[in-house]
Coordinates of C-alpha atoms in Angstrom, one line a residue:
M1349 CA 115.2 79.4 89.1
Q1350 CA 117.8 79.2 91.6
N1351 CA 119.2 75.6 89.5
Y1352 CA 118.5 77.2 86.6
R1353 CA 120.0 75.8 83.5
A1354 CA 119.0 77.4 79.4
P1355 CA 118.7 74.6 76.8
L1356 CA 121.7 73.9 75.2
W1357 CA 120.0 75.6 71.7
L1358 CA 120.0 79.6 73.8
P1359 CA 123.4 80.1 74.6
G1360 CA 124.4 83.5 76.6
G1361 CA 122.8 86.2 77.5
H1362 CA 121.6 87.7 75.0
L1363 CA 120.5 85.1 73.0
Q1364 CA 118.5 84.4 76.3
T1365 CA 116.9 87.7 76.7
I1366 CA 116.2 88.8 73.2
W1367 CA 114.5 84.9 71.9
P1368 CA 111.6 84.8 75.0
A1369 CA 110.1 88.5 74.3
L1370 CA 110.5 87.5 70.7
Y1371 CA 109.6 83.6 70.1
G1372 CA 108.5 82.3 73.5
Q1373 CA 105.3 81.0 74.5
R1374 CA 103.4 82.7 76.6
V1375 CA 100.7 80.7 78.0
E1376 CA 99.5 77.1 77.8
G1377 CA 96.1 77.6 76.8
R1378 CA 94.1 80.2 75.1
A1379 CA 95.7 83.9 75.3
P1380 CA 94.8 86.1 78.2
R1381 CA 91.8 88.8 77.9
F1382 CA 92.1 92.2 79.5
R1383 CA 89.4 94.7 81.2
R1384 CA 90.6 98.1 81.5
E1385 CA 90.1 100.8 84.4
R1386 CA 91.1 104.2 84.4
W1387 CA 92.1 105.4 87.3
D1388 CA 92.3 109.2 87.9
T1389 CA 95.4 110.2 90.0
P1390 CA 95.7 112.9 93.0
D1391 CA 97.9 115.1 90.9
G1392 CA 94.9 115.8 88.0
D1393 CA 96.5 113.1 85.7
F1394 CA 95.1 109.3 85.2
I1395 CA 97.0 105.5 85.3
D1396 CA 95.0 102.7 82.8
V1397 CA 95.0 99.4 84.9
D1398 CA 94.6 95.7 82.9
W1399 CA 92.0 93.2 84.6
L1400 CA 92.7 89.7 84.3
Q1401 CA 88.7 88.6 82.7
D1402 CA 89.1 84.9 83.5
T1403 CA 89.2 84.6 86.7
G1404 CA 86.8 82.7 89.5
D1405 CA 84.0 84.7 91.3
A1406 CA 85.4 84.5 94.6
P1407 CA 89.8 84.6 94.4
A1408 CA 91.3 83.9 97.2
G1409 CA 94.1 87.2 96.1
L1410 CA 95.6 89.1 93.4
L1411 CA 98.4 89.2 92.0
V1412 CA 99.6 92.8 90.8
L1413 CA 102.5 92.9 88.3
F1414 CA 104.8 96.4 87.8
H1415 CA 105.9 96.7 84.4
G1416 CA 109.2 96.9 83.2
L1417 CA 110.5 99.9 81.3
E1418 CA 108.3 100.3 78.4
G1419 CA 106.2 97.9 79.2
S1420 CA 102.6 96.7 79.1
T1421 CA 100.0 94.3 79.2
Q1422 CA 101.4 93.0 76.1
S1423 CA 104.8 91.8 77.0
Q1424 CA 105.8 88.6 77.7
Y1425 CA 105.9 88.5 80.2
A1426 CA 102.9 90.8 81.8
Q1427 CA 101.4 87.0 79.7
A1428 CA 102.9 84.7 81.0
Y1429 CA 101.6 85.5 84.6
A1430 CA 98.4 86.0 83.6
G1431 CA 98.3 82.5 83.2
W1432 CA 100.2 81.7 86.0
A1433 CA 97.5 83.6 87.5
R1434 CA 94.7 81.8 85.8
S1435 CA 96.2 78.5 86.8
Q1436 CA 95.7 79.7 90.4
G1437 CA 92.7 81.0 90.6
L1438 CA 94.1 84.7 91.0
A1439 CA 92.5 87.8 90.1
Y1440 CA 95.5 89.5 88.0
A1441 CA 96.1 93.1 87.7
V1442 CA 98.5 95.4 85.7
P1443 CA 98.5 98.9 86.4
H1444 CA 100.4 100.8 83.5
F1445 CA 103.3 102.9 84.7
R1446 CA 102.1 106.4 83.0
G1447 CA 102.1 107.2 79.3
C1448 CA 102.6 103.1 79.1
S1449 CA 99.4 102.1 78.6
G1450 CA 98.4 103.4 74.4
E1451 CA 97.6 106.9 75.5
L1452 CA 100.2 109.3 76.6
N1453 CA 99.6 110.7 80.8
C1454 CA 98.4 114.8 81.1
A1455 CA 100.6 116.1 84.2
P1456 CA 104.2 117.8 83.1
R1457 CA 105.6 114.2 84.6
A1458 CA 106.3 110.5 83.3
Y1459 CA 107.5 107.6 85.2
H1460 CA 110.9 106.1 86.5
S1461 CA 112.2 103.8 88.5
G1462 CA 112.5 104.8 91.6
D1463 CA 108.4 106.0 92.2
W1464 CA 107.9 104.1 94.9
Q1465 CA 105.1 106.8 96.5
E1466 CA 103.4 106.0 92.7
I1467 CA 103.4 101.9 93.8
D1468 CA 102.3 103.5 97.6
W1469 CA 99.2 104.6 96.0
I1470 CA 98.8 101.9 93.8
L1471 CA 99.0 98.8 96.2
R1472 CA 97.0 101.3 98.3
R1473 CA 93.6 101.5 96.7
L1474 CA 94.3 97.4 95.9
R1475 CA 94.7 96.7 99.1
A1476 CA 91.2 98.5 99.9
R1477 CA 89.7 96.9 97.1
F1478 CA 91.0 93.2 98.1
A1479 CA 90.0 93.4 102.3
A1480 CA 88.0 91.0 103.5
P1481 CA 89.8 88.6 106.1
G1482 CA 91.9 85.9 105.0
Q1483 CA 92.3 88.1 100.9
R1484 CA 95.9 88.1 100.2
L1485 CA 97.6 90.5 98.1
I1486 CA 101.6 89.4 96.2
A1487 CA 103.3 91.7 94.2
V1488 CA 105.8 91.4 91.5
G1489 CA 108.3 93.9 89.5
I1490 CA 109.8 92.9 87.0
S1491 CA 113.0 95.1 85.8
L1492 CA 112.5 98.7 86.7
G1493 CA 109.1 97.5 88.3
G1494 CA 110.9 95.7 90.6
N1495 CA 113.0 97.8 91.7
A1496 CA 110.2 100.7 92.2
L1497 CA 108.0 97.5 94.5
L1498 CA 111.5 96.7 96.2
R1499 CA 112.2 100.8 97.1
W1500 CA 108.9 101.0 97.9
A1501 CA 109.5 98.0 100.0
G1502 CA 112.3 99.6 102.0
E1503 CA 110.6 102.6 102.4
L1504 CA 107.9 101.5 103.6
G1505 CA 109.9 99.7 106.2
E1506 CA 107.3 97.5 108.6
A1507 CA 104.1 99.4 107.4
A1508 CA 104.0 97.4 103.9
A1509 CA 102.8 94.3 105.7
Q1510 CA 99.6 96.3 105.9
V1511 CA 99.6 96.4 102.2
V1512 CA 101.2 93.2 100.9
D1513 CA 101.8 90.3 101.7
A1514 CA 105.4 89.1 99.4
V1515 CA 107.2 90.8 97.1
A1516 CA 108.9 90.4 94.3
A1517 CA 111.7 91.6 92.1
V1518 CA 112.5 89.8 88.6
C1519 CA 115.6 91.1 86.5
S1520 CA 115.6 94.2 88.9
P1521 CA 118.8 96.7 88.3
L1522 CA 118.7 97.2 92.1
D1523 CA 122.1 99.3 91.6
L1524 CA 120.8 101.8 88.5
A1525 CA 124.0 103.4 88.1
A1526 CA 125.7 99.6 87.2
G1527 CA 122.6 98.9 85.1
G1528 CA 122.5 102.1 83.1
H1529 CA 126.1 102.6 82.3
A1530 CA 126.7 98.7 81.7
I1531 CA 123.2 99.2 78.6
G1532 CA 125.3 101.7 77.3
R1533 CA 128.5 100.5 76.4
G1534 CA 129.0 98.4 73.1
F1535 CA 126.7 95.6 71.9
N1536 CA 123.6 96.8 74.5
R1537 CA 123.9 100.3 73.3
Q1538 CA 123.3 99.4 69.6
V1539 CA 120.9 96.9 70.3
Y1540 CA 118.8 97.5 74.0
T1541 CA 119.1 101.4 74.1
R1542 CA 118.4 101.9 70.8
M1543 CA 115.5 100.1 71.4
F1544 CA 114.2 101.7 74.1
L1545 CA 115.2 105.5 72.8
S1546 CA 113.0 104.8 69.7
T1547 CA 109.9 104.4 71.7
M1548 CA 111.1 107.0 74.6
K1549 CA 112.1 109.6 73.0
P1550 CA 108.6 110.1 70.7
K1551 CA 106.7 110.3 73.9
A1552 CA 109.4 112.9 75.9
L1553 CA 108.4 115.2 72.5
A1554 CA 104.8 114.5 72.5
K1555 CA 104.9 115.0 76.5
W1556 CA 107.2 118.6 75.3
N1557 CA 103.8 119.3 73.1
Q1558 CA 101.9 119.1 75.9
H1559 CA 104.0 121.6 78.4
P1560 CA 106.2 123.6 75.8
G1561 CA 109.7 124.5 77.3
L1562 CA 109.8 121.9 80.9
F1563 CA 112.6 120.5 79.1
D1564 CA 116.0 120.8 77.2
R1565 CA 114.0 119.9 73.7
E1566 CA 117.7 120.8 71.9
R1567 CA 119.0 117.8 73.9
L1568 CA 117.3 115.0 74.1
G1569 CA 117.5 115.3 70.6
R1570 CA 120.8 114.3 70.4
A1571 CA 120.0 111.9 73.4
R1572 CA 122.2 108.4 72.2
T1573 CA 122.4 106.9 75.4
L1574 CA 119.7 106.0 78.8
Y1575 CA 122.4 108.4 80.8
E1576 CA 122.0 111.4 78.5
F1577 CA 117.7 110.9 78.5
D1578 CA 117.5 110.6 82.4
D1579 CA 119.9 113.3 82.8
V1580 CA 117.9 115.9 80.5
F1581 CA 114.2 114.6 80.3
T1582 CA 113.9 112.1 83.5
A1583 CA 115.7 113.4 86.3
P1584 CA 114.7 116.8 86.0
L1585 CA 110.9 116.2 86.0
H1586 CA 110.9 114.0 88.3
G1587 CA 112.3 115.8 91.4
F1588 CA 116.0 115.3 90.6
R1589 CA 119.4 117.0 90.3
N1590 CA 120.8 115.2 87.4
V1591 CA 121.3 111.7 86.1
D1592 CA 123.6 110.4 89.0
D1593 CA 121.2 111.8 91.7
Y1594 CA 118.3 110.0 90.5
W1595 CA 120.2 106.8 89.8
D1596 CA 122.0 107.1 93.1
R1597 CA 118.7 107.7 95.5
A1598 CA 116.4 106.0 93.3
S1599 CA 118.4 102.7 93.4
A1600 CA 116.7 99.2 95.7
K1601 CA 120.0 98.3 96.2
P1602 CA 121.0 100.1 99.8
H1603 CA 117.2 99.6 101.0
L1604 CA 116.8 95.9 101.4
P1605 CA 117.7 95.8 104.9
A1606 CA 115.0 97.4 105.4
I1607 CA 112.6 95.7 104.0
R1608 CA 110.5 94.0 106.8
V1609 CA 108.1 91.7 104.5
P1610 CA 109.1 88.5 102.4
A1611 CA 110.9 89.4 98.9
L1612 CA 112.1 87.8 96.8
A1613 CA 115.3 89.4 93.9
L1614 CA 115.7 87.1 91.4
N1615 CA 118.6 88.2 89.3
A1616 CA 120.2 85.8 86.3
R1617 CA 124.4 86.4 86.8
N1618 CA 124.2 86.9 83.3
D1619 CA 121.7 89.8 82.2
P1620 CA 123.6 92.4 79.9
F1621 CA 121.4 94.8 81.8
V1622 CA 122.6 94.0 84.9
P1623 CA 126.2 93.6 85.7
A1624 CA 126.9 90.9 88.0
S1625 CA 129.3 92.4 89.8
S1626 CA 126.2 94.9 91.4
L1627 CA 123.9 92.1 92.6
P1628 CA 123.3 92.4 96.4
R1629 CA 124.9 89.6 98.1
A1630 CA 123.8 88.5 101.4
Q1631 CA 125.2 90.5 103.1
D1632 CA 123.6 93.6 101.5
A1633 CA 119.9 92.3 101.9
G1634 CA 118.6 91.7 105.4
R1635 CA 117.0 88.8 106.6
F1636 CA 113.8 89.6 105.1
V1637 CA 115.0 88.8 101.4
T1638 CA 115.8 86.0 100.0
L1639 CA 118.3 85.7 97.0
W1640 CA 118.1 83.8 93.3
Q1641 CA 120.8 84.6 91.2
P1642 CA 121.2 81.3 89.1
P1643 CA 124.4 81.7 86.2
Q1644 CA 121.9 81.7 83.3
G1645 CA 118.4 83.0 82.2
G1646 CA 119.5 86.7 80.5
H1647 CA 117.2 89.7 81.0
V1648 CA 113.5 88.3 82.0
G1649 CA 113.9 85.3 79.7
F1650 CA 114.3 81.8 81.3
P1651 CA 113.7 80.7 78.7
C1652 CA 112.8 76.7 78.3
G1653 CA 112.0 73.7 76.5
R1654 CA 113.1 72.4 73.2
W1655 CA 113.4 73.9 69.7
P1656 CA 111.8 74.9 68.4
A1657 CA 108.4 74.2 70.9
G1658 CA 110.5 77.3 73.7
H1659 CA 108.6 79.2 76.8
V1660 CA 108.8 81.7 79.0
M1661 CA 106.2 79.6 81.6
D1662 CA 108.9 78.6 84.5
M1663 CA 110.2 81.6 85.7
P1664 CA 106.7 83.1 86.5
R1665 CA 105.7 79.8 87.7
A1666 CA 108.5 79.6 90.1
V1667 CA 108.3 83.4 91.8
G1668 CA 104.9 82.9 91.5
D1669 CA 105.1 79.7 93.7
W1670 CA 107.8 81.3 96.1
L1671 CA 104.9 84.6 96.5
L1672 CA 102.1 81.6 97.4
D1673 CA 104.3 80.0 99.9
A1674 CA 105.7 83.8 101.8
S1675 CA 102.0 84.8 101.5
G1676 CA 100.2 81.9 103.1
L1677 CA 98.2 81.6 100.1
R1678 CA 99.2 78.0 99.0
T1679 CA 97.3 76.9 102.0
K1680 CA 94.3 79.0 100.3
V1681 CA 94.2 78.1 96.8
P1682 CA 94.8 74.5 94.8
S1683 CA 96.5 74.7 91.8
R1684 CA 94.1 74.4 88.7
G1685 CA 96.7 72.7 86.7

């Protein structure tokens, strides 16, 4: 991915973002099948975790994927990573952030980009399940999920190695303010912001119906940007003073030097959501963090192949192979294809 170049028929960050999400082939062979588990949370709520069914009887490791904003198991990247995990004989789990599995959660909260405590609870529960000697746990976070994952790794420092063996973040806005302002301007506002708010606002209103008076309902109705939405909903529901406090404290970029497990941060420099000027440099990252910043790829796109048979599988392969090498799983899990 460090040397990735997009197909000539998909120029520019917008096409490299939109086409893979809508049209790119996601897996080779049969579509992945999942079974769902519901976990009760310590605060009386629940999350849903989807498990890939097509794995061997004794997988040597587990790949955990934390999805992006309003993502789910149905997202193109979750399907593509399922195909890669299946090819490696790995167990594969997709925990859904609260409210993202198709059913509104119960508590007076949702999810956010810096929710490292939730990441910690999920990963520790998964580690307890995959605790046999020699078993590895690797995790990848996409966009919002990647920021939260690296935020967790930085918060825990050396203790993170007791839980995971390697982590990766793909197209994550590690500087949330830079990303949040970028998505609120021009074409981004007209297309991506509208897309996200079309599902986020109805879920927020359903949350208000669960817990009347939880936030200013009229202000939420007027929100036209993620900045406005996060200021009235996300920030106050999760203990932040306002949106600026939330974006500042939740960003993973300042915490990268504290990471003490192998970590990869992949960001395309033409990502419409994440300005290249906001990306971490080597001196910002620390010795445990590897930075891949190819000039092309869009936001969680990285399409490959010839028209019209393009696919989105090269990015999961590249990131997955890095995780295998960094975690020591390479010697335990020979590829199945």
